[in-house]
CSV table of C-alpha atoms and ligand atoms in Angstrom, one decimal:
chain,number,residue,atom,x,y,z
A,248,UNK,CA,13.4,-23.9,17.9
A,249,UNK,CA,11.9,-22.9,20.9
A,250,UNK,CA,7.9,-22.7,22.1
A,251,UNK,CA,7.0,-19.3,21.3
A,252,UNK,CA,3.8,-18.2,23.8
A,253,UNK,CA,1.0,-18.0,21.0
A,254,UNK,CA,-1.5,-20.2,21.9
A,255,UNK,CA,-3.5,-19.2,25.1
A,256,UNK,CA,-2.8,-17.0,27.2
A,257,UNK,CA,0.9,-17.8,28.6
A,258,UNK,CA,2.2,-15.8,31.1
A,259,UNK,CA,6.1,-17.3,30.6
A,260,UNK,CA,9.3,-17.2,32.5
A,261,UNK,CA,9.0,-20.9,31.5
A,262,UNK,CA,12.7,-21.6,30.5
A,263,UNK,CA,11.3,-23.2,27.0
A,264,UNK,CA,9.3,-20.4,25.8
A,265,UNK,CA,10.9,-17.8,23.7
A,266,UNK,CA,9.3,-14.1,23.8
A,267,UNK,CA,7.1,-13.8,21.1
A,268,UNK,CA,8.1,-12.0,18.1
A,269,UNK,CA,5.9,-9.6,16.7
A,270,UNK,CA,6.7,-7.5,13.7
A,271,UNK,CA,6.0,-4.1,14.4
A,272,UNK,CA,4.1,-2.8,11.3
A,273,UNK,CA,5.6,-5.9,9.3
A,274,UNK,CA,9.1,-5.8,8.7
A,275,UNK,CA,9.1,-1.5,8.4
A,276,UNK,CA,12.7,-1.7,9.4
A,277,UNK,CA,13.6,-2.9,5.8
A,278,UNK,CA,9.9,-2.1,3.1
A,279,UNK,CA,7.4,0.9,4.1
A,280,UNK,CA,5.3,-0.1,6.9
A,281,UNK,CA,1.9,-1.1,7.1
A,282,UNK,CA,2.3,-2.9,3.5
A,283,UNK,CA,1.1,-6.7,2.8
A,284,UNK,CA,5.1,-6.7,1.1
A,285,UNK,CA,6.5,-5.4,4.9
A,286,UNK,CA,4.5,-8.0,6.3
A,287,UNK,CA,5.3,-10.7,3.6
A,288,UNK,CA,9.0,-10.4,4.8
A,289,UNK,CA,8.2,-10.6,8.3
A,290,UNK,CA,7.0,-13.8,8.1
A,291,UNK,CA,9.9,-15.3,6.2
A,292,UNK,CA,12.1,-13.8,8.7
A,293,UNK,CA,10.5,-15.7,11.2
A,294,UNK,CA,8.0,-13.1,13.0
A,295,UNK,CA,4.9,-15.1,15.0
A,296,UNK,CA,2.8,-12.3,14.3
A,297,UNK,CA,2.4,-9.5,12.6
A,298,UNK,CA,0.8,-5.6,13.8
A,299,UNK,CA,-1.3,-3.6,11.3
A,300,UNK,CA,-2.4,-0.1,13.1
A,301,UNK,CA,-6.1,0.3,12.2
A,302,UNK,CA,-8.0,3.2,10.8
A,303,UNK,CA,-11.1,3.7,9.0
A,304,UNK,CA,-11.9,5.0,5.3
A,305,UNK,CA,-14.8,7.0,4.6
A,306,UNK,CA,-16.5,3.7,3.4
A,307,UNK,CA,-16.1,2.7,6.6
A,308,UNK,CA,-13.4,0.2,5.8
A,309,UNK,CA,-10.8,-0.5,7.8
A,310,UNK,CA,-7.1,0.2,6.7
A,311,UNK,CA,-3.3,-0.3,7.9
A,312,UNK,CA,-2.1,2.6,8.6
A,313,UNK,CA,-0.8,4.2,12.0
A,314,UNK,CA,-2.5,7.6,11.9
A,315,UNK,CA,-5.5,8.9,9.9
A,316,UNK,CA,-3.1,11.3,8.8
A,317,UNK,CA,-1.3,9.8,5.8
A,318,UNK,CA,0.5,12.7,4.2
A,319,UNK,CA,3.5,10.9,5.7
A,320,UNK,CA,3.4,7.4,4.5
A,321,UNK,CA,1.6,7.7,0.9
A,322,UNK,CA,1.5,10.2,-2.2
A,323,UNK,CA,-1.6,11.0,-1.3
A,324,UNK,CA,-0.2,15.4,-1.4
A,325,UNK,CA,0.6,14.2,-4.9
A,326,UNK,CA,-2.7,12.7,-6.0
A,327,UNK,CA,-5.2,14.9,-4.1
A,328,UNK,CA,-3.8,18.2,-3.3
A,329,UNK,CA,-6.7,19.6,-2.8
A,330,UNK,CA,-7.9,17.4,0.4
A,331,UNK,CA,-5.2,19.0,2.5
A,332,UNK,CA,-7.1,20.0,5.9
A,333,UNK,CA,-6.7,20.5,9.3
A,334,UNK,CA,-8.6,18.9,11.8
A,335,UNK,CA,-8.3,18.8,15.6
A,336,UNK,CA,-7.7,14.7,16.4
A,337,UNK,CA,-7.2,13.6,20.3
A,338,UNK,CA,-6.8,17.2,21.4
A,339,UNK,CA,-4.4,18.4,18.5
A,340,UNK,CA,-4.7,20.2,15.4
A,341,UNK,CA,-3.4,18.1,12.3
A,342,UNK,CA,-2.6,19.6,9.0
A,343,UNK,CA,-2.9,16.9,6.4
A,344,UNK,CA,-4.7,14.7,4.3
A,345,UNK,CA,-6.9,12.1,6.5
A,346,UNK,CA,-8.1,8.4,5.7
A,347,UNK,CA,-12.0,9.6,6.7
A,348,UNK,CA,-12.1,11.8,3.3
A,349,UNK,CA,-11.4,9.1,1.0
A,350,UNK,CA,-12.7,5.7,0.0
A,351,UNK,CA,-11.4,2.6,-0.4
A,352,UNK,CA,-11.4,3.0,-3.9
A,353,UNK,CA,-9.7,6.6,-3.7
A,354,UNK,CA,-6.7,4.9,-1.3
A,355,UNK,CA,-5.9,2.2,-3.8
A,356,UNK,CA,-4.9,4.9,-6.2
A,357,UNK,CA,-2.2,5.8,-3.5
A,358,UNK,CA,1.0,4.2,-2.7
A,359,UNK,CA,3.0,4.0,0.5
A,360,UNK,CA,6.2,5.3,1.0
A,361,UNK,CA,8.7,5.2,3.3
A,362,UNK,CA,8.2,7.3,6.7
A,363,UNK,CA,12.0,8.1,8.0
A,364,UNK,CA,14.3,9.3,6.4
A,365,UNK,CA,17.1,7.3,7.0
A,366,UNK,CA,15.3,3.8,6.2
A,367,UNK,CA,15.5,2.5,2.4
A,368,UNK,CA,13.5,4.5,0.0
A,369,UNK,CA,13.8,2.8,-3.1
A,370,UNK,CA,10.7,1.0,-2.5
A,371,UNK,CA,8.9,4.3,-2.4
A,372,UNK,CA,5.6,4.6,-4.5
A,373,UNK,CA,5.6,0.7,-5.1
A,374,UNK,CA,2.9,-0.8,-2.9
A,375,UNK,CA,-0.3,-0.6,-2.1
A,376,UNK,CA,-2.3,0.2,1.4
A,377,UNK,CA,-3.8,-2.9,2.5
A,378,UNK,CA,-7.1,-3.5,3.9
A,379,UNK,CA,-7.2,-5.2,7.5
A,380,UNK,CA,-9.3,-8.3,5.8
A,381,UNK,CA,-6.4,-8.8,3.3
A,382,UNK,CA,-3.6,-9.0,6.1
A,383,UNK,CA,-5.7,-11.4,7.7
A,384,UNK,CA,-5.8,-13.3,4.5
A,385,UNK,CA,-1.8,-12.8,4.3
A,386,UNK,CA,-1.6,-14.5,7.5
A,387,UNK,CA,-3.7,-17.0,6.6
A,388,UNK,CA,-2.3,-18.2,3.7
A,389,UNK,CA,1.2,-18.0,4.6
A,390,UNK,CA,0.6,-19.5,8.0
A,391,UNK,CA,-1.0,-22.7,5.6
A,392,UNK,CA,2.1,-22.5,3.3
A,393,UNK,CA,4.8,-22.5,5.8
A,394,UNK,CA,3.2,-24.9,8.5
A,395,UNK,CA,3.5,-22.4,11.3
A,396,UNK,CA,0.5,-20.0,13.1
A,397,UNK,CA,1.2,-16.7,12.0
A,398,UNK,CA,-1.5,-14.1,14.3
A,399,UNK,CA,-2.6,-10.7,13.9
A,400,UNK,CA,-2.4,-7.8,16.2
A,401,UNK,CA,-4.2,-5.0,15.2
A,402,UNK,CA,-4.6,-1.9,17.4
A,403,UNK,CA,-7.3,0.6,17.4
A,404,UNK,CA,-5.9,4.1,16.2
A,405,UNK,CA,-8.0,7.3,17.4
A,406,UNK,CA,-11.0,5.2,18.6
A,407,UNK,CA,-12.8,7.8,20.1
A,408,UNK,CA,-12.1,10.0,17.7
A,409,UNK,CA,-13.6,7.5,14.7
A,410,UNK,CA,-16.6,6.8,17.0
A,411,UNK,CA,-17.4,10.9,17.3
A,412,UNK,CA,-17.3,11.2,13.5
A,413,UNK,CA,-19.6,7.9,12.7
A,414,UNK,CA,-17.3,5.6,11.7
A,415,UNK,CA,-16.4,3.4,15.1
A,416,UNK,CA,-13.6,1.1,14.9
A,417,UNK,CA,-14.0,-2.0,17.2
A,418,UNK,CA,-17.5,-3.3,15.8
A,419,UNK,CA,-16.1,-3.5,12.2
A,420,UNK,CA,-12.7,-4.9,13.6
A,421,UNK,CA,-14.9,-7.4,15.5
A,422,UNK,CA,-17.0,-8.4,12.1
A,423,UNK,CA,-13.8,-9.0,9.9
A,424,UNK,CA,-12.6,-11.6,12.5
A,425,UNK,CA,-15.8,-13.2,12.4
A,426,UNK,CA,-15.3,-13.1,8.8
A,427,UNK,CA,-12.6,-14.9,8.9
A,428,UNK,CA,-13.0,-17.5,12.4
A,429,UNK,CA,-10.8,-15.5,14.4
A,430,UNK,CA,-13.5,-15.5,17.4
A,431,UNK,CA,-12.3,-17.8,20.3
A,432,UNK,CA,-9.5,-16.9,23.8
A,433,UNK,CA,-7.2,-19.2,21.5
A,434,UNK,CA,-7.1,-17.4,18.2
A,435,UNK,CA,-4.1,-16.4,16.4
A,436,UNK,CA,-4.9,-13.1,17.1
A,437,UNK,CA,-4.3,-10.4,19.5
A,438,UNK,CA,-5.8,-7.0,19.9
A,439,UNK,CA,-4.2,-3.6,21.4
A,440,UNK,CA,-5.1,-0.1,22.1
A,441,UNK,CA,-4.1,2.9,24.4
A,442,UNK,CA,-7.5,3.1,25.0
A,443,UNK,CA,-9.2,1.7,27.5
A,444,UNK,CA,-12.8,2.5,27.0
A,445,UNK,CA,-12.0,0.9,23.1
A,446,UNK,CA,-10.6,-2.4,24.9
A,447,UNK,CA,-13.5,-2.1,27.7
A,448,UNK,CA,-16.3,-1.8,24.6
A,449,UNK,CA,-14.0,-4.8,22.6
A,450,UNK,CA,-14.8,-7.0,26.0
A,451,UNK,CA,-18.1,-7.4,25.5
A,452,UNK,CA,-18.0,-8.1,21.3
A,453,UNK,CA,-15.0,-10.6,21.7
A,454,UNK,CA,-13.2,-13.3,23.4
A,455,UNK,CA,-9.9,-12.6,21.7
A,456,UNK,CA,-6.9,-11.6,23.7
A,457,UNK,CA,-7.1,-7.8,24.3
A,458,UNK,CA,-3.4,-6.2,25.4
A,459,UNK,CA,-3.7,-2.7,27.1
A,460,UNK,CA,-0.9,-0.5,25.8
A,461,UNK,CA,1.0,2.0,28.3
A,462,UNK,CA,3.3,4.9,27.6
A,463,UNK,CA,5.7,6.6,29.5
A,464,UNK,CA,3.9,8.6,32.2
A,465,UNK,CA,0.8,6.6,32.7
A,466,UNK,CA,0.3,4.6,35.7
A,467,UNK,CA,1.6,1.0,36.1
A,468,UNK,CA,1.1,0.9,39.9
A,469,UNK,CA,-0.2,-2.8,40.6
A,470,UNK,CA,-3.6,-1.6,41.8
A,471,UNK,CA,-3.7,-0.1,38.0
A,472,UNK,CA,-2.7,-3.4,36.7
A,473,UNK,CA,-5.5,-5.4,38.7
A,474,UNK,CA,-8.0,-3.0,36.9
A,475,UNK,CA,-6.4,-3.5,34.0
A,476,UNK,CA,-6.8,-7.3,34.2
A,477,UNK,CA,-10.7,-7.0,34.8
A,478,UNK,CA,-11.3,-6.2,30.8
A,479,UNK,CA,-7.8,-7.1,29.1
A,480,UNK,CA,-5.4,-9.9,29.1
A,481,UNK,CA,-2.2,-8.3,28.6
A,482,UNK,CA,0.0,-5.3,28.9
A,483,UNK,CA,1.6,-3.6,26.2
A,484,UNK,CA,4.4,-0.9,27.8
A,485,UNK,CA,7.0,1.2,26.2
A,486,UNK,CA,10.3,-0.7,27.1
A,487,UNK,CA,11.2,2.5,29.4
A,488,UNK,CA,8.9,1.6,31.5
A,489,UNK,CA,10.7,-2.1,32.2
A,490,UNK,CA,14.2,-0.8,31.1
A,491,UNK,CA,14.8,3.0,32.0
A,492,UNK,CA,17.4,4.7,30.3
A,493,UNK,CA,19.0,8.0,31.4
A,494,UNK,CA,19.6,11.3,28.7
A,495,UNK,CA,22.7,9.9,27.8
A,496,UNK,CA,21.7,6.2,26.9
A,497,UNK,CA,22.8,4.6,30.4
A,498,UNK,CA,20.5,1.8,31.1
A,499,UNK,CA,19.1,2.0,35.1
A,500,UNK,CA,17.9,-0.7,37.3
A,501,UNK,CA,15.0,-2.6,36.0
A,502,UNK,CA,11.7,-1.5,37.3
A,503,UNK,CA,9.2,-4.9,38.8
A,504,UNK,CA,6.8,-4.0,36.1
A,505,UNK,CA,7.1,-7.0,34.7
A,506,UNK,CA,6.8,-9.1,37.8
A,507,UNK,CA,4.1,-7.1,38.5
A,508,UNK,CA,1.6,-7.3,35.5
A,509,UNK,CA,2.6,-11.0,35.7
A,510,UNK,CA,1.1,-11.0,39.4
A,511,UNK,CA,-2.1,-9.3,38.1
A,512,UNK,CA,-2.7,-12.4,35.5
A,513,UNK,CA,-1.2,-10.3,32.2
A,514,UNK,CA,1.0,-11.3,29.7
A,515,UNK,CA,3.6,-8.3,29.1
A,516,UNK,CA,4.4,-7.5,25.4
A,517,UNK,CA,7.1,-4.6,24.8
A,518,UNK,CA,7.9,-2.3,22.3
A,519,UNK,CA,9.5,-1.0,20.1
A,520,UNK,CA,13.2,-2.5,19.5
A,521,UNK,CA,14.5,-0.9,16.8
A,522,UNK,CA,18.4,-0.6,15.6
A,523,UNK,CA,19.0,2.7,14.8
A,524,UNK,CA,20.8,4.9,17.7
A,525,UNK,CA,17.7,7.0,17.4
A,526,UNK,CA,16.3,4.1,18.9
A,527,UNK,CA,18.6,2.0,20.7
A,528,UNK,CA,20.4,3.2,24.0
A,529,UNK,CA,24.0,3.6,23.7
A,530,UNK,CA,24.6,0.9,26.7
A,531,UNK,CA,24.2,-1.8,24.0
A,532,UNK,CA,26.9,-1.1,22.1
A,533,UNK,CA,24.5,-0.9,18.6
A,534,UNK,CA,23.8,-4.2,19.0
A,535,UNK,CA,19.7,-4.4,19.0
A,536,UNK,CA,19.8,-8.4,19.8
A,537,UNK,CA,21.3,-7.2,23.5
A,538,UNK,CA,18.3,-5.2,24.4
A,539,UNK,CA,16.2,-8.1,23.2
A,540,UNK,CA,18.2,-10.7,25.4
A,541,UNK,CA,17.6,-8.3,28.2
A,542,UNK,CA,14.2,-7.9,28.0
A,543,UNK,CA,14.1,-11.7,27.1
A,544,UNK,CA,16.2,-12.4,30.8
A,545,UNK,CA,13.8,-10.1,32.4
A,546,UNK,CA,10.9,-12.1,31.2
A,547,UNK,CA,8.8,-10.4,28.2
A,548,UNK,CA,6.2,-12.7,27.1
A,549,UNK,CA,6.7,-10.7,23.6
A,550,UNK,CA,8.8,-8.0,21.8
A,551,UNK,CA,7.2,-5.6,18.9
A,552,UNK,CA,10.5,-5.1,16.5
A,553,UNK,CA,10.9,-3.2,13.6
A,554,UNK,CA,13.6,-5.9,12.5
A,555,UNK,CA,11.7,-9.3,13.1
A,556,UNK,CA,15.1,-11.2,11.9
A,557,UNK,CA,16.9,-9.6,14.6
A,558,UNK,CA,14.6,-10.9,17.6
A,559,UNK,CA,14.9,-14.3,16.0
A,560,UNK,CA,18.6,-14.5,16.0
A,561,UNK,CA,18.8,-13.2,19.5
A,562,UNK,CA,16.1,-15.8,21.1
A,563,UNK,CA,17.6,-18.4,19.1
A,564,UNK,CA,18.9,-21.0,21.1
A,565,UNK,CA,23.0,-22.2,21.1
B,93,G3P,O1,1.5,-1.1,19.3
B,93,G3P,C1,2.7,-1.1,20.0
B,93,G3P,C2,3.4,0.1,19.6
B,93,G3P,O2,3.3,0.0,18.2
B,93,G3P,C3,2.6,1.3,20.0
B,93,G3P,O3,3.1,2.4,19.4
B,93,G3P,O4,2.8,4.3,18.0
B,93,G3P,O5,4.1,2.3,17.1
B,93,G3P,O6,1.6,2.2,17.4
B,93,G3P,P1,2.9,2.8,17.9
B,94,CA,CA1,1.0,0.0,17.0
């Protein structure tokens, strides 16, 4: 097996260090994401680390989920009808059912179901949504039983939107590491955000490795990745951004982004790989472990998959 780039901050390349693998809200390409049981099978498919999406309960508790909204991923319509509302989040009105109106006690009474349609559903209305303390202690545990570091990578979900309503996001995220050690540059743990005021505020409760995310659209000039460097340690761009791809699935020529952030002192952690040819450009023939040997060739510190098993295969050494 290779060195996989978990301890300190590696900026790779190194011809002995595999990209990271880290499962993108656990194993969601195979159990309903954002579920201890999603990121249970992560592990034993190999994943280094695993991603909950963070949001807060009206308790102030904070949750895996990826949106506040979670009409989408629970029963919650089923169970509560009557907390259907609309609120205006980031700019946009949602109509829904939203993790601020209920406790911790009132989400344990939902379950999580599958989001896309054309992922397996017969896990639907089986498992709970877990708390961000008991992923950690998921990690933990299995990282003790298997002899292998298993981190966390939690990103802050609407964090400006939680702190305007009284329930801010990094502080608490902050305590439950402390909780649980996770305090130190070196920590099996990693945390992300498309904010940069919530990474910028994290700087100065944590030491921990903070990634900056980046969509398409937003600028990855190199003077915006030396400012980026002052408060994060990473950089966390769609794979469009290293890889473009043309309306018909052609791949084009790689951008320097990688090169670049590497210049400016980041690690570079992509995502999301997925399978499915919603996902996956045609130029790879279905085959997901090409796109990951491409961005592994053009010198990812880390991948965010969907299908952790996948990644492993295709970094695996002949
Ligand atoms: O966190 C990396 C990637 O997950 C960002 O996108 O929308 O899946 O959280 P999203
Ligand atoms: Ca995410």
């Amino acid at each position: 097996m290779l060195a996989v780039a978990l301890a300190g901050t590696v900026l790779s390349a190194a011809q002995d260090v595999r990209p990271l693998v880290i499962a993108h809200r656990g194993a969601s390409g195979y159990r309903p994401e954002h579920t201890l049981e999603s990121y249970r099978l992560a592990i034993e498919m190999g994943a280094d680390a695993i991603e909950p999406d963070l949001v807060s309960t009206k308790d102030g508790i904070l949750i895996a989920r990826h949106e506040n909204e979670i009409g989408e991923t629970t029963d919650v319509a089923e169970k509560f009808p009557s907390r259907k509302t609309t609120r205006r989040i980031d700019g946009r009105e949602v109509t829904g059912w939203f993790t601020e109106d209920f406790t911790l006690a009132e989400i344990r009474s939902l379950r999580a179901q599958e989001r896309l349609p054309f992922r397996p559903h017969e896990y639907d209305g089986r498992f709970l949504v877990p708390t961000f303390d008991e992923v950690i202690d998921l990690a933990a545990s299995q990282s003790r039983a298997i002899g292998r570091e298993i981190a966390v990578y939690p990103e802050t979900k609407h964090p400006t939107y939680f702190r305007t309503i009284g329930l801010p996001l990094e502080e608490r995220l902050v305590a439950v590491l402390e909780k649980h050690g996770l305090t130190a540059k070196t920590s099996p743990v990693f945390i992300q955000s498309f904010e940069p005021s919530s990474l910028q505020r994290l700087r100065t409760l944590t030491r921990v490795r903070l990634l900056q995310l980046l969509d398409v659209g937003a600028d990855a000039s190199p003077a915006r990745l030396r400012e980026i460097a002052t408060y994060a340690n990473g950089l966390g761009p769609n794979k469009l951004l290293v890889v473009p791809v043309d309306p018909q699935g052609r791949l084009g020529t790689p951008t320097s982004l990688v090169r670049d952030a590497h210049v400016a002192g980041l690690f570079v952690h992509v995502w999301t790989m997925r399978r499915e040819s919603q996902f996956l450009p045609s130029s790879y023939d279905g085959d997901l472990r090409k796109e990951f040997r491409q961005f592994a060739s053009l010198g990812v510190d880390g991948v965010f998959t969907d299908f952790p098993d996948m990644a492993v295969e295709a970094f695996q050494k002949e």
